[in-house]
Amino acid sequence: MVERTGPLFGEDITRVGFLCDPVFLEHRTPPGHPESPRRLRSILEMVDAGGLRRRLTSLPVTPAPREDLLAVHDRAYLEAVALPGERYLDPDTFISARSWEPALAAAGAVCSALDSCRAGEISRAFCAVRPPGHHAEPSRGMGFCLINNAAVGARHAQRIGYPRVMIVDFDVHHGNGTQAAFYDDETVFYFSTHEYPHYPGTGAAGERGTGKGAGFTRNIPLRAGSGDAEMHHSYHEIFRAETAAFRPNCCIVSAGYDLHEGDPLADLAVSDQGVREIVRTIVSACADIPLVCTLEGGYHLATLARCVGITLEELLR
Ligand SMILES: [Zn+2]
């Protein structure tokens, strides 16, 4: 019997970009720090071992354009992060000798993925990057984050022809930095599910935006122990409705896998299947627009790799 494979049978109709680069391993953290280069190594092993690599379009990573960085972050803050020398930005957030280059490349990966979508080369992408970004505020890095990769990507998206940008953040922690970047902006919608109360303390349901941005931030705080049922409601009911009303031109996903029940840093009870349903719902709500995922948290190595694999499978559907 001839084994038949290929696009005729529904595989790989959707072109999905995968962006990763050895430069991301150059951002070092102190021994025992959960945000370590091992996170990316475990993801790359999974992509290679599971046969996903051949189904993905590997794309090069370039540094984020300066004007997109400056559209989010204060110049003085960027100059301070770029200074040489190892030091702590806060008790959790370490800058190593070569952190600037990976930080620029992490934000740049999101921009590059969006460029490839705009050029029609892909329709979705996953950026396996570090350091993560969603806690980085315009003038302050924190929570393992130096540059806000999703926020810089959103400004890049607008510059290349996607005026309305949806950012959806399923990391277990609230993306205070992303919220701060667009709190008064009606052109970027920020949607977040997160454990609450928890680090960093923001993300109450009443935080809905201000001025022109009123109504363009939506926080779904979830108590410790919340799991698949709460996530199903949050995404199937609320996220879908917000997306339909906002009518975005592209979607950026802050993909943090510390929401999983196996993660050591938080206490939600989301299963593998729960992660799959979240991603599937986001993909279906954004089926007609470019969708770019960027890695945020996720600190149990095997769980992280497995959940990134689940995400890639859903992006490829
Ligand atoms: Zn997190």
Tab-separated table of N, CA and C in Angstrom, residues 99-256:
chain	number	residue	atom	x	y	z
A	99	SER	N	23.037	40.226	27.713
A	99	SER	CA	21.568	40.178	27.685
A	99	SER	C	20.946	41.118	26.657
A	100	TRP	N	21.640	42.195	26.321
A	100	TRP	CA	21.036	43.197	25.437
A	100	TRP	C	20.707	42.621	24.070
A	101	GLU	N	21.646	41.858	23.529
A	101	GLU	CA	21.445	41.296	22.180
A	101	GLU	C	20.251	40.330	22.128
A	102	PRO	N	20.166	39.364	23.057
A	102	PRO	CA	18.958	38.529	23.060
A	102	PRO	C	17.677	39.308	23.344
A	103	ALA	N	17.745	40.317	24.191
A	103	ALA	CA	16.527	41.099	24.464
A	103	ALA	C	16.033	41.788	23.189
A	104	LEU	N	16.963	42.366	22.436
A	104	LEU	CA	16.583	42.998	21.158
A	104	LEU	C	16.046	41.968	20.168
A	105	ALA	N	16.663	40.789	20.169
A	105	ALA	CA	16.259	39.748	19.230
A	105	ALA	C	14.900	39.149	19.597
A	106	ALA	N	14.595	39.074	20.906
A	106	ALA	CA	13.303	38.516	21.330
A	106	ALA	C	12.160	39.392	20.814
A	107	ALA	N	12.291	40.695	20.993
A	107	ALA	CA	11.275	41.603	20.441
A	107	ALA	C	11.322	41.577	18.915
A	108	GLY	N	12.529	41.458	18.379
A	108	GLY	CA	12.688	41.424	16.925
A	108	GLY	C	12.052	40.205	16.286
A	109	ALA	N	12.032	39.090	17.011
A	109	ALA	CA	11.414	37.878	16.462
A	109	ALA	C	9.933	38.109	16.189
A	110	VAL	N	9.260	38.779	17.132
A	110	VAL	CA	7.837	39.054	16.932
A	110	VAL	C	7.652	39.963	15.714
A	111	CYS	N	8.516	40.956	15.601
A	111	CYS	CA	8.446	41.864	14.437
A	111	CYS	C	8.705	41.105	13.137
A	112	SER	N	9.721	40.241	13.146
A	112	SER	CA	10.054	39.468	11.931
A	112	SER	C	8.897	38.562	11.528
A	113	ALA	N	8.282	37.923	12.523
A	113	ALA	CA	7.150	37.035	12.229
A	113	ALA	C	6.010	37.822	11.589
A	114	LEU	N	5.761	39.011	12.102
A	114	LEU	CA	4.698	39.844	11.532
A	114	LEU	C	5.046	40.282	10.114
A	115	ASP	N	6.311	40.589	9.885
A	115	ASP	CA	6.742	40.935	8.519
A	115	ASP	C	6.470	39.782	7.561
A	116	SER	N	6.756	38.555	8.015
A	116	SER	CA	6.536	37.388	7.148
A	116	SER	C	5.057	37.157	6.893
A	117	CYS	N	4.234	37.448	7.905
A	117	CYS	CA	2.779	37.375	7.678
A	117	CYS	C	2.368	38.411	6.635
A	118	ARG	N	2.887	39.618	6.783
A	118	ARG	CA	2.520	40.710	5.875
A	118	ARG	C	2.930	40.384	4.444
A	119	ALA	N	4.064	39.690	4.308
A	119	ALA	CA	4.569	39.321	2.984
A	119	ALA	C	3.852	38.099	2.413
A	120	GLY	N	2.970	37.506	3.203
A	120	GLY	CA	2.221	36.341	2.723
A	120	GLY	C	2.988	35.030	2.783
A	121	GLU	N	4.131	35.027	3.474
A	121	GLU	CA	4.942	33.796	3.547
A	121	GLU	C	4.368	32.800	4.553
A	122	ILE	N	3.748	33.293	5.586
A	122	ILE	CA	3.151	32.461	6.635
A	122	ILE	C	1.838	33.125	7.051
A	123	SER	N	1.044	32.377	7.804
A	123	SER	CA	-0.164	33.011	8.357
A	123	SER	C	-0.160	33.021	9.881
A	124	ARG	N	0.691	32.177	10.477
A	124	ARG	CA	0.815	32.146	11.935
A	124	ARG	C	2.270	31.874	12.272
A	125	ALA	N	2.628	32.158	13.539
A	125	ALA	CA	4.024	31.905	13.922
A	125	ALA	C	4.127	31.688	15.420
A	126	PHE	N	5.192	30.995	15.800
A	126	PHE	CA	5.546	30.855	17.215
A	126	PHE	C	6.983	31.332	17.387
A	127	CYS	N	7.180	32.283	18.308
A	127	CYS	CA	8.512	32.804	18.605
A	127	CYS	C	8.979	32.214	19.930
A	128	ALA	N	9.944	31.295	19.863
A	128	ALA	CA	10.505	30.673	21.067
A	128	ALA	C	11.677	31.542	21.514
A	129	VAL	N	11.377	32.485	22.392
A	129	VAL	CA	12.353	33.521	22.746
A	129	VAL	C	12.560	33.584	24.254
A	130	ARG	N	13.610	34.184	24.650
A	130	ARG	CA	13.870	34.642	26.003
A	130	ARG	C	14.908	35.747	25.935
A	131	PRO	N	14.933	36.702	26.842
A	131	PRO	CA	14.033	36.818	27.984
A	131	PRO	C	12.588	37.085	27.561
A	132	PRO	N	11.635	36.701	28.469
A	132	PRO	CA	10.234	37.007	28.203
A	132	PRO	C	9.970	38.508	28.308
A	133	GLY	N	8.715	38.932	28.101
A	133	GLY	CA	8.512	40.375	27.976
A	133	GLY	C	7.358	41.029	28.716
A	134	HIS	N	6.320	40.283	29.070
A	134	HIS	CA	5.060	40.982	29.388
A	134	HIS	C	5.042	41.766	30.700
A	135	HIS	N	6.050	41.552	31.554
A	135	HIS	CA	6.120	42.384	32.772
A	135	HIS	C	6.896	43.684	32.544
A	136	ALA	N	7.571	43.818	31.434
A	136	ALA	CA	8.387	45.017	31.203
A	136	ALA	C	7.488	46.210	30.863
A	137	GLU	N	7.543	47.215	31.722
A	137	GLU	CA	6.767	48.437	31.518
A	137	GLU	C	7.586	49.417	30.679
A	138	PRO	N	6.958	50.498	30.194
A	138	PRO	CA	7.690	51.440	29.342
A	138	PRO	C	9.006	51.941	29.944
A	139	SER	N	9.060	52.146	31.245
A	139	SER	CA	10.313	52.659	31.825
A	139	SER	C	10.836	51.783	32.955
A	140	ARG	N	10.392	50.519	33.007
A	140	ARG	CA	10.845	49.653	34.090
A	140	ARG	C	10.771	48.189	33.689
A	141	GLY	N	11.918	47.491	33.763
A	141	GLY	CA	11.916	46.046	33.581
A	141	GLY	C	11.675	45.379	34.916
A	142	MET	N	11.064	44.220	34.906
A	142	MET	CA	10.808	43.468	36.144
A	142	MET	C	10.349	42.063	35.793
A	143	GLY	N	10.278	41.191	36.802
A	143	GLY	CA	9.690	39.866	36.599
A	143	GLY	C	10.310	39.086	35.458
A	144	PHE	N	11.626	39.045	35.396
A	144	PHE	CA	12.423	38.325	34.376
A	144	PHE	C	12.416	39.033	33.013
A	145	CYS	N	11.703	40.151	32.874
A	145	CYS	CA	11.478	40.773	31.564
A	145	CYS	C	12.262	42.083	31.407
A	146	LEU	N	12.872	42.271	30.257
A	146	LEU	CA	13.643	43.490	29.990
A	146	LEU	C	12.936	44.372	28.975
A	147	ILE	N	12.572	43.802	27.836
A	147	ILE	CA	11.847	44.528	26.787
A	147	ILE	C	10.515	43.818	26.574
A	148	ASN	N	9.463	44.599	26.368
A	148	ASN	CA	8.143	43.987	26.202
A	148	ASN	C	7.961	43.540	24.745
A	149	ASN	N	8.209	42.256	24.517
A	149	ASN	CA	8.245	41.729	23.154
A	149	ASN	C	6.888	41.848	22.447
A	150	ALA	N	5.816	41.534	23.169
A	150	ALA	CA	4.478	41.621	22.564
A	150	ALA	C	4.114	43.068	22.252
A	151	ALA	N	4.462	43.970	23.163
A	151	ALA	CA	4.104	45.379	22.959
A	151	ALA	C	4.884	45.982	21.794
A	152	VAL	N	6.174	45.684	21.730
A	152	VAL	CA	6.975	46.182	20.604
A	152	VAL	C	6.434	45.593	19.299
A	153	GLY	N	6.068	44.312	19.343
A	153	GLY	CA	5.477	43.683	18.166
A	153	GLY	C	4.186	44.368	17.736
A	154	ALA	N	3.380	44.772	18.705
A	154	ALA	CA	2.112	45.444	18.380
A	154	ALA	C	2.365	46.775	17.680
A	155	ARG	N	3.343	47.525	18.151
A	155	ARG	CA	3.650	48.802	17.486
A	155	ARG	C	4.230	48.560	16.090
A	156	HIS	N	5.022	47.498	15.961
A	156	HIS	CA	5.553	47.149	14.642
A	156	HIS	C	4.401	46.774	13.702
A	157	ALA	N	3.472	45.986	14.221
A	157	ALA	CA	2.319	45.566	13.409
A	157	ALA	C	1.588	46.791	12.867
A	158	GLN	N	1.387	47.773	13.727
A	158	GLN	CA	0.665	48.972	13.282
A	158	GLN	C	1.439	49.707	12.194
A	159	ARG	N	2.763	49.704	12.344
A	159	ARG	CA	3.603	50.421	11.381
A	159	ARG	C	3.599	49.758	10.003
A	160	ILE	N	3.401	48.425	9.965
A	160	ILE	CA	3.463	47.731	8.671
A	160	ILE	C	2.076	47.460	8.089
A	161	GLY	N	1.024	48.011	8.720
A	161	GLY	CA	-0.279	47.920	8.067
A	161	GLY	C	-1.358	47.132	8.770
A	162	TYR	N	-1.175	46.873	10.064
A	162	TYR	CA	-2.234	46.234	10.857
A	162	TYR	C	-2.659	47.210	11.951
A	163	PRO	N	-3.632	48.083	11.651
A	163	PRO	CA	-3.928	49.177	12.590
A	163	PRO	C	-4.511	48.748	13.936
A	164	ARG	N	-5.287	47.676	13.945
A	164	ARG	CA	-5.918	47.256	15.204
A	164	ARG	C	-5.336	45.913	15.630
A	165	VAL	N	-4.730	45.909	16.812
A	165	VAL	CA	-3.990	44.732	17.269
A	165	VAL	C	-4.619	44.182	18.552
A	166	MET	N	-4.918	42.889	18.535
A	166	MET	CA	-5.360	42.180	19.738
A	166	MET	C	-4.140	41.522	20.387
A	167	ILE	N	-3.927	41.757	21.672
A	167	ILE	CA	-2.911	41.004	22.419
A	167	ILE	C	-3.656	40.154	23.449
A	168	VAL	N	-3.457	38.848	23.372
A	168	VAL	CA	-4.083	37.938	24.330
A	168	VAL	C	-2.980	37.231	25.120
A	169	ASP	N	-3.132	37.214	26.442
A	169	ASP	CA	-2.055	36.806	27.346
A	169	ASP	C	-2.592	35.732	28.287
A	170	PHE	N	-2.164	34.467	28.071
A	170	PHE	CA	-2.652	33.409	28.964
A	170	PHE	C	-1.599	32.955	29.968
A	171	ASP	N	-0.484	33.670	30.062
A	171	ASP	CA	0.481	33.419	31.134
A	171	ASP	C	-0.243	33.534	32.484
A	172	VAL	N	0.205	32.756	33.455
A	172	VAL	CA	-0.485	32.747	34.756
A	172	VAL	C	-0.354	34.080	35.491
A	173	HIS	N	0.647	34.858	35.106
A	173	HIS	CA	0.846	36.165	35.728
A	173	HIS	C	0.228	37.264	34.857
A	174	HIS	N	-0.257	38.303	35.513
A	174	HIS	CA	-0.809	39.414	34.737
A	174	HIS	C	0.312	40.165	34.026
A	175	GLY	N	0.080	40.523	32.776
A	175	GLY	CA	1.072	41.256	31.990
A	175	GLY	C	0.959	42.752	32.257
A	176	ASN	N	1.433	43.149	33.414
A	176	ASN	CA	1.340	44.560	33.823
A	176	ASN	C	1.999	45.490	32.814
A	177	GLY	N	3.101	45.033	32.218
A	177	GLY	CA	3.824	45.891	31.280
A	177	GLY	C	3.031	46.129	30.000
A	178	THR	N	2.422	45.072	29.504
A	178	THR	CA	1.628	45.210	28.280
A	178	THR	C	0.408	46.085	28.547
A	179	GLN	N	-0.220	45.845	29.677
A	179	GLN	CA	-1.382	46.674	30.027
A	179	GLN	C	-0.979	48.152	30.105
A	180	ALA	N	0.146	48.421	30.765
A	180	ALA	CA	0.576	49.812	30.941
A	180	ALA	C	0.874	50.481	29.603
A	181	ALA	N	1.422	49.713	28.670
A	181	ALA	CA	1.813	50.295	27.379
A	181	ALA	C	0.614	50.775	26.568
A	182	PHE	N	-0.549	50.156	26.786
A	182	PHE	CA	-1.703	50.461	25.922
A	182	PHE	C	-2.955	50.838	26.709
A	183	TYR	N	-2.789	51.234	27.972
A	183	TYR	CA	-3.957	51.422	28.840
A	183	TYR	C	-4.883	52.528	28.340
A	184	ASP	N	-4.304	53.546	27.682
A	184	ASP	CA	-5.137	54.653	27.188
A	184	ASP	C	-5.260	54.633	25.665
A	185	ASP	N	-5.068	53.447	25.067
A	185	ASP	CA	-4.999	53.332	23.610
A	185	ASP	C	-6.132	52.444	23.100
A	186	GLU	N	-6.942	52.970	22.213
A	186	GLU	CA	-8.082	52.207	21.697
A	186	GLU	C	-7.717	51.371	20.471
A	187	THR	N	-6.451	51.403	20.050
A	187	THR	CA	-6.061	50.645	18.859
A	187	THR	C	-5.418	49.298	19.187
A	188	VAL	N	-5.085	49.098	20.461
A	188	VAL	CA	-4.519	47.809	20.893
A	188	VAL	C	-5.359	47.301	22.056
A	189	PHE	N	-5.996	46.161	21.855
A	189	PHE	CA	-6.823	45.561	22.907
A	189	PHE	C	-5.954	44.587	23.686
A	190	TYR	N	-5.961	44.700	25.017
A	190	TYR	CA	-5.209	43.750	25.849
A	190	TYR	C	-6.186	42.881	26.627
A	191	PHE	N	-6.109	41.565	26.377
A	191	PHE	CA	-6.963	40.582	27.053
A	191	PHE	C	-6.069	39.640	27.847
A	192	SER	N	-6.336	39.490	29.153
A	192	SER	CA	-5.479	38.636	29.974
A	192	SER	C	-6.283	37.776	30.930
A	193	THR	N	-5.948	36.482	30.978
A	193	THR	CA	-6.386	35.612	32.071
A	193	THR	C	-5.175	35.346	32.945
A	194	HIS	N	-5.369	35.349	34.267
A	194	HIS	CA	-4.231	35.176	35.173
A	194	HIS	C	-4.718	34.818	36.565
A	195	GLU	N	-3.836	34.173	37.324
A	195	GLU	CA	-4.145	33.917	38.732
A	195	GLU	C	-4.145	35.251	39.473
A	196	TYR	N	-5.121	35.399	40.386
A	196	TYR	CA	-5.256	36.663	41.113
A	196	TYR	C	-5.896	36.396	42.459
A	197	PRO	N	-5.415	36.917	43.546
A	197	PRO	CA	-4.213	37.751	43.625
A	197	PRO	C	-2.937	36.932	43.474
A	198	HIS	N	-1.974	37.531	42.817
A	198	HIS	CA	-0.689	36.874	42.573
A	198	HIS	C	0.262	37.927	42.004
A	199	TYR	N	1.524	37.569	41.798
A	199	TYR	CA	2.476	38.475	41.168
A	199	TYR	C	1.931	38.901	39.791
A	200	PRO	N	2.028	40.148	39.381
A	200	PRO	CA	2.668	41.288	40.050
A	200	PRO	C	1.699	42.152	40.865
A	201	GLY	N	0.459	41.692	41.026
A	201	GLY	CA	-0.496	42.427	41.848
A	201	GLY	C	-1.546	43.178	41.056
A	202	THR	N	-1.270	43.453	39.800
A	202	THR	CA	-2.231	44.139	38.928
A	202	THR	C	-3.155	43.106	38.261
A	203	GLY	N	-4.141	43.614	37.506
A	203	GLY	CA	-4.996	42.723	36.722
A	203	GLY	C	-6.361	42.463	37.341
A	204	ALA	N	-6.828	43.375	38.198
A	204	ALA	CA	-8.186	43.237	38.731
A	204	ALA	C	-9.203	43.412	37.601
A	205	ALA	N	-10.385	42.869	37.808
A	205	ALA	CA	-11.420	42.939	36.763
A	205	ALA	C	-11.801	44.378	36.444
A	206	GLY	N	-11.672	45.256	37.429
A	206	GLY	CA	-12.052	46.658	37.219
A	206	GLY	C	-11.046	47.454	36.407
A	207	GLU	N	-9.873	46.903	36.122
A	207	GLU	CA	-8.875	47.603	35.294
A	207	GLU	C	-9.278	47.394	33.833
A	208	ARG	N	-9.925	48.417	33.246
A	208	ARG	CA	-10.509	48.257	31.914
A	208	ARG	C	-9.986	49.269	30.902
A	209	GLY	N	-8.955	50.039	31.272
A	209	GLY	CA	-8.453	51.065	30.370
A	209	GLY	C	-8.915	52.434	30.809
A	210	THR	N	-8.314	53.473	30.205
A	210	THR	CA	-8.651	54.833	30.598
A	210	THR	C	-8.688	55.727	29.362
A	211	GLY	N	-9.385	56.857	29.450
A	211	GLY	CA	-9.461	57.790	28.320
A	211	GLY	C	-9.995	57.090	27.088
A	212	LYS	N	-9.341	57.338	25.942
A	212	LYS	CA	-9.754	56.669	24.699
A	212	LYS	C	-9.653	55.154	24.805
A	213	GLY	N	-8.772	54.695	25.697
A	213	GLY	CA	-8.567	53.253	25.854
A	213	GLY	C	-9.579	52.576	26.768
A	214	ALA	N	-10.535	53.330	27.297
A	214	ALA	CA	-11.525	52.727	28.199
A	214	ALA	C	-12.299	51.638	27.471
A	215	GLY	N	-12.305	50.460	28.033
A	215	GLY	CA	-13.004	49.331	27.418
A	215	GLY	C	-12.116	48.478	26.529
A	216	PHE	N	-10.860	48.881	26.358
A	216	PHE	CA	-9.950	48.137	25.474
A	216	PHE	C	-8.896	47.339	26.252
A	217	THR	N	-9.119	47.193	27.545
A	217	THR	CA	-8.348	46.267	28.373
A	217	THR	C	-9.370	45.368	29.049
A	218	ARG	N	-9.122	44.065	29.034
A	218	ARG	CA	-10.052	43.142	29.684
A	218	ARG	C	-9.255	42.140	30.511
A	219	ASN	N	-9.438	42.207	31.813
A	219	ASN	CA	-8.747	41.296	32.714
A	219	ASN	C	-9.719	40.279	33.287
A	220	ILE	N	-9.296	39.013	33.250
A	220	ILE	CA	-10.083	37.940	33.848
A	220	ILE	C	-9.249	37.348	34.988
A	221	PRO	N	-9.385	37.894	36.201
A	221	PRO	CA	-8.633	37.348	37.337
A	221	PRO	C	-9.240	36.030	37.791
A	222	LEU	N	-8.410	35.046	38.041
A	222	LEU	CA	-8.882	33.711	38.414
A	222	LEU	C	-8.251	33.294	39.735
A	223	ARG	N	-9.073	32.786	40.628
A	223	ARG	CA	-8.556	32.341	41.925
A	223	ARG	C	-7.646	31.125	41.779
A	224	ALA	N	-6.704	30.982	42.713
A	224	ALA	CA	-5.867	29.780	42.755
A	224	ALA	C	-6.766	28.553	42.723
A	225	GLY	N	-6.357	27.560	41.959
A	225	GLY	CA	-7.150	26.344	41.844
A	225	GLY	C	-8.076	26.332	40.643
A	226	SER	N	-8.277	27.491	40.023
A	226	SER	CA	-9.102	27.532	38.812
A	226	SER	C	-8.440	26.687	37.723
A	227	GLY	N	-9.268	26.103	36.867
A	227	GLY	CA	-8.697	25.195	35.871
A	227	GLY	C	-9.379	25.278	34.523
A	228	ASP	N	-9.554	24.119	33.907
A	228	ASP	CA	-10.017	24.070	32.525
A	228	ASP	C	-11.406	24.698	32.348
A	229	ALA	N	-12.300	24.498	33.299
A	229	ALA	CA	-13.671	25.015	33.140
A	229	ALA	C	-13.656	26.543	33.113
A	230	GLU	N	-12.904	27.150	34.022
A	230	GLU	CA	-12.825	28.615	34.057
A	230	GLU	C	-12.169	29.150	32.786
A	231	MET	N	-11.153	28.445	32.316
A	231	MET	CA	-10.481	28.876	31.084
A	231	MET	C	-11.413	28.726	29.878
A	232	HIS	N	-12.171	27.652	29.865
A	232	HIS	CA	-13.108	27.457	28.757
A	232	HIS	C	-14.075	28.644	28.684
A	233	HIS	N	-14.617	29.014	29.824
A	233	HIS	CA	-15.553	30.147	29.841
A	233	HIS	C	-14.849	31.439	29.401
A	234	SER	N	-13.648	31.661	29.935
A	234	SER	CA	-12.927	32.909	29.651
A	234	SER	C	-12.644	33.070	28.164
A	235	TYR	N	-12.265	31.985	27.520
A	235	TYR	CA	-11.887	32.088	26.109
A	235	TYR	C	-13.082	31.857	25.184
A	236	HIS	N	-13.853	30.824	25.451
A	236	HIS	CA	-14.957	30.503	24.542
A	236	HIS	C	-16.031	31.583	24.571
A	237	GLU	N	-16.318	32.118	25.746
A	237	GLU	CA	-17.376	33.129	25.848
A	237	GLU	C	-16.806	34.544	25.735
A	238	ILE	N	-15.862	34.880	26.631
A	238	ILE	CA	-15.472	36.290	26.753
A	238	ILE	C	-14.479	36.701	25.660
A	239	PHE	N	-13.430	35.940	25.476
A	239	PHE	CA	-12.435	36.315	24.462
A	239	PHE	C	-13.054	36.360	23.066
A	240	ARG	N	-13.856	35.375	22.749
A	240	ARG	CA	-14.482	35.361	21.411
A	240	ARG	C	-15.364	36.575	21.202
A	241	ALA	N	-16.108	36.953	22.220
A	241	ALA	CA	-17.001	38.118	22.096
A	241	ALA	C	-16.186	39.410	21.950
A	242	GLU	N	-15.136	39.555	22.751
A	242	GLU	CA	-14.313	40.771	22.672
A	242	GLU	C	-13.632	40.871	21.302
A	243	THR	N	-13.165	39.740	20.798
A	243	THR	CA	-12.487	39.745	19.498
A	243	THR	C	-13.457	40.100	18.376
A	244	ALA	N	-14.656	39.532	18.448
A	244	ALA	CA	-15.665	39.830	17.423
A	244	ALA	C	-16.023	41.311	17.439
A	245	ALA	N	-16.090	41.898	18.638
A	245	ALA	CA	-16.457	43.309	18.741
A	245	ALA	C	-15.307	44.225	18.305
A	246	PHE	N	-14.077	43.854	18.632
A	246	PHE	CA	-12.919	44.717	18.355
A	246	PHE	C	-12.485	44.645	16.891
A	247	ARG	N	-12.692	43.535	16.268
A	247	ARG	CA	-12.317	43.300	14.868
A	247	ARG	C	-10.849	43.638	14.590
A	248	PRO	N	-9.928	42.911	15.252
A	248	PRO	CA	-8.496	43.192	15.072
A	248	PRO	C	-8.008	42.822	13.676
A	249	ASN	N	-6.912	43.455	13.256
A	249	ASN	CA	-6.250	43.129	11.990
A	249	ASN	C	-5.154	42.088	12.170
A	250	CYS	N	-4.697	41.913	13.407
A	250	CYS	CA	-3.768	40.826	13.712
A	250	CYS	C	-3.825	40.554	15.210
A	251	CYS	N	-3.274	39.404	15.590
A	251	CYS	CA	-3.319	38.995	17.001
A	251	CYS	C	-1.934	38.542	17.445
A	252	ILE	N	-1.513	39.046	18.604
A	252	ILE	CA	-0.257	38.619	19.218
A	252	ILE	C	-0.604	37.904	20.519
A	253	VAL	N	-0.046	36.711	20.700
A	253	VAL	CA	-0.361	35.898	21.874
A	253	VAL	C	0.842	35.871	22.811
A	254	SER	N	0.663	36.366	24.031
A	254	SER	CA	1.671	36.180	25.070
A	254	SER	C	1.447	34.797	25.658
A	255	ALA	N	2.239	33.839	25.172
A	255	ALA	CA	2.031	32.427	25.477
A	255	ALA	C	2.903	32.035	26.668
A	256	GLY	N	2.286	32.018	27.835
A	256	GLY	CA	3.007	31.614	29.048
A	256	GLY	C	2.411	30.326	29.573
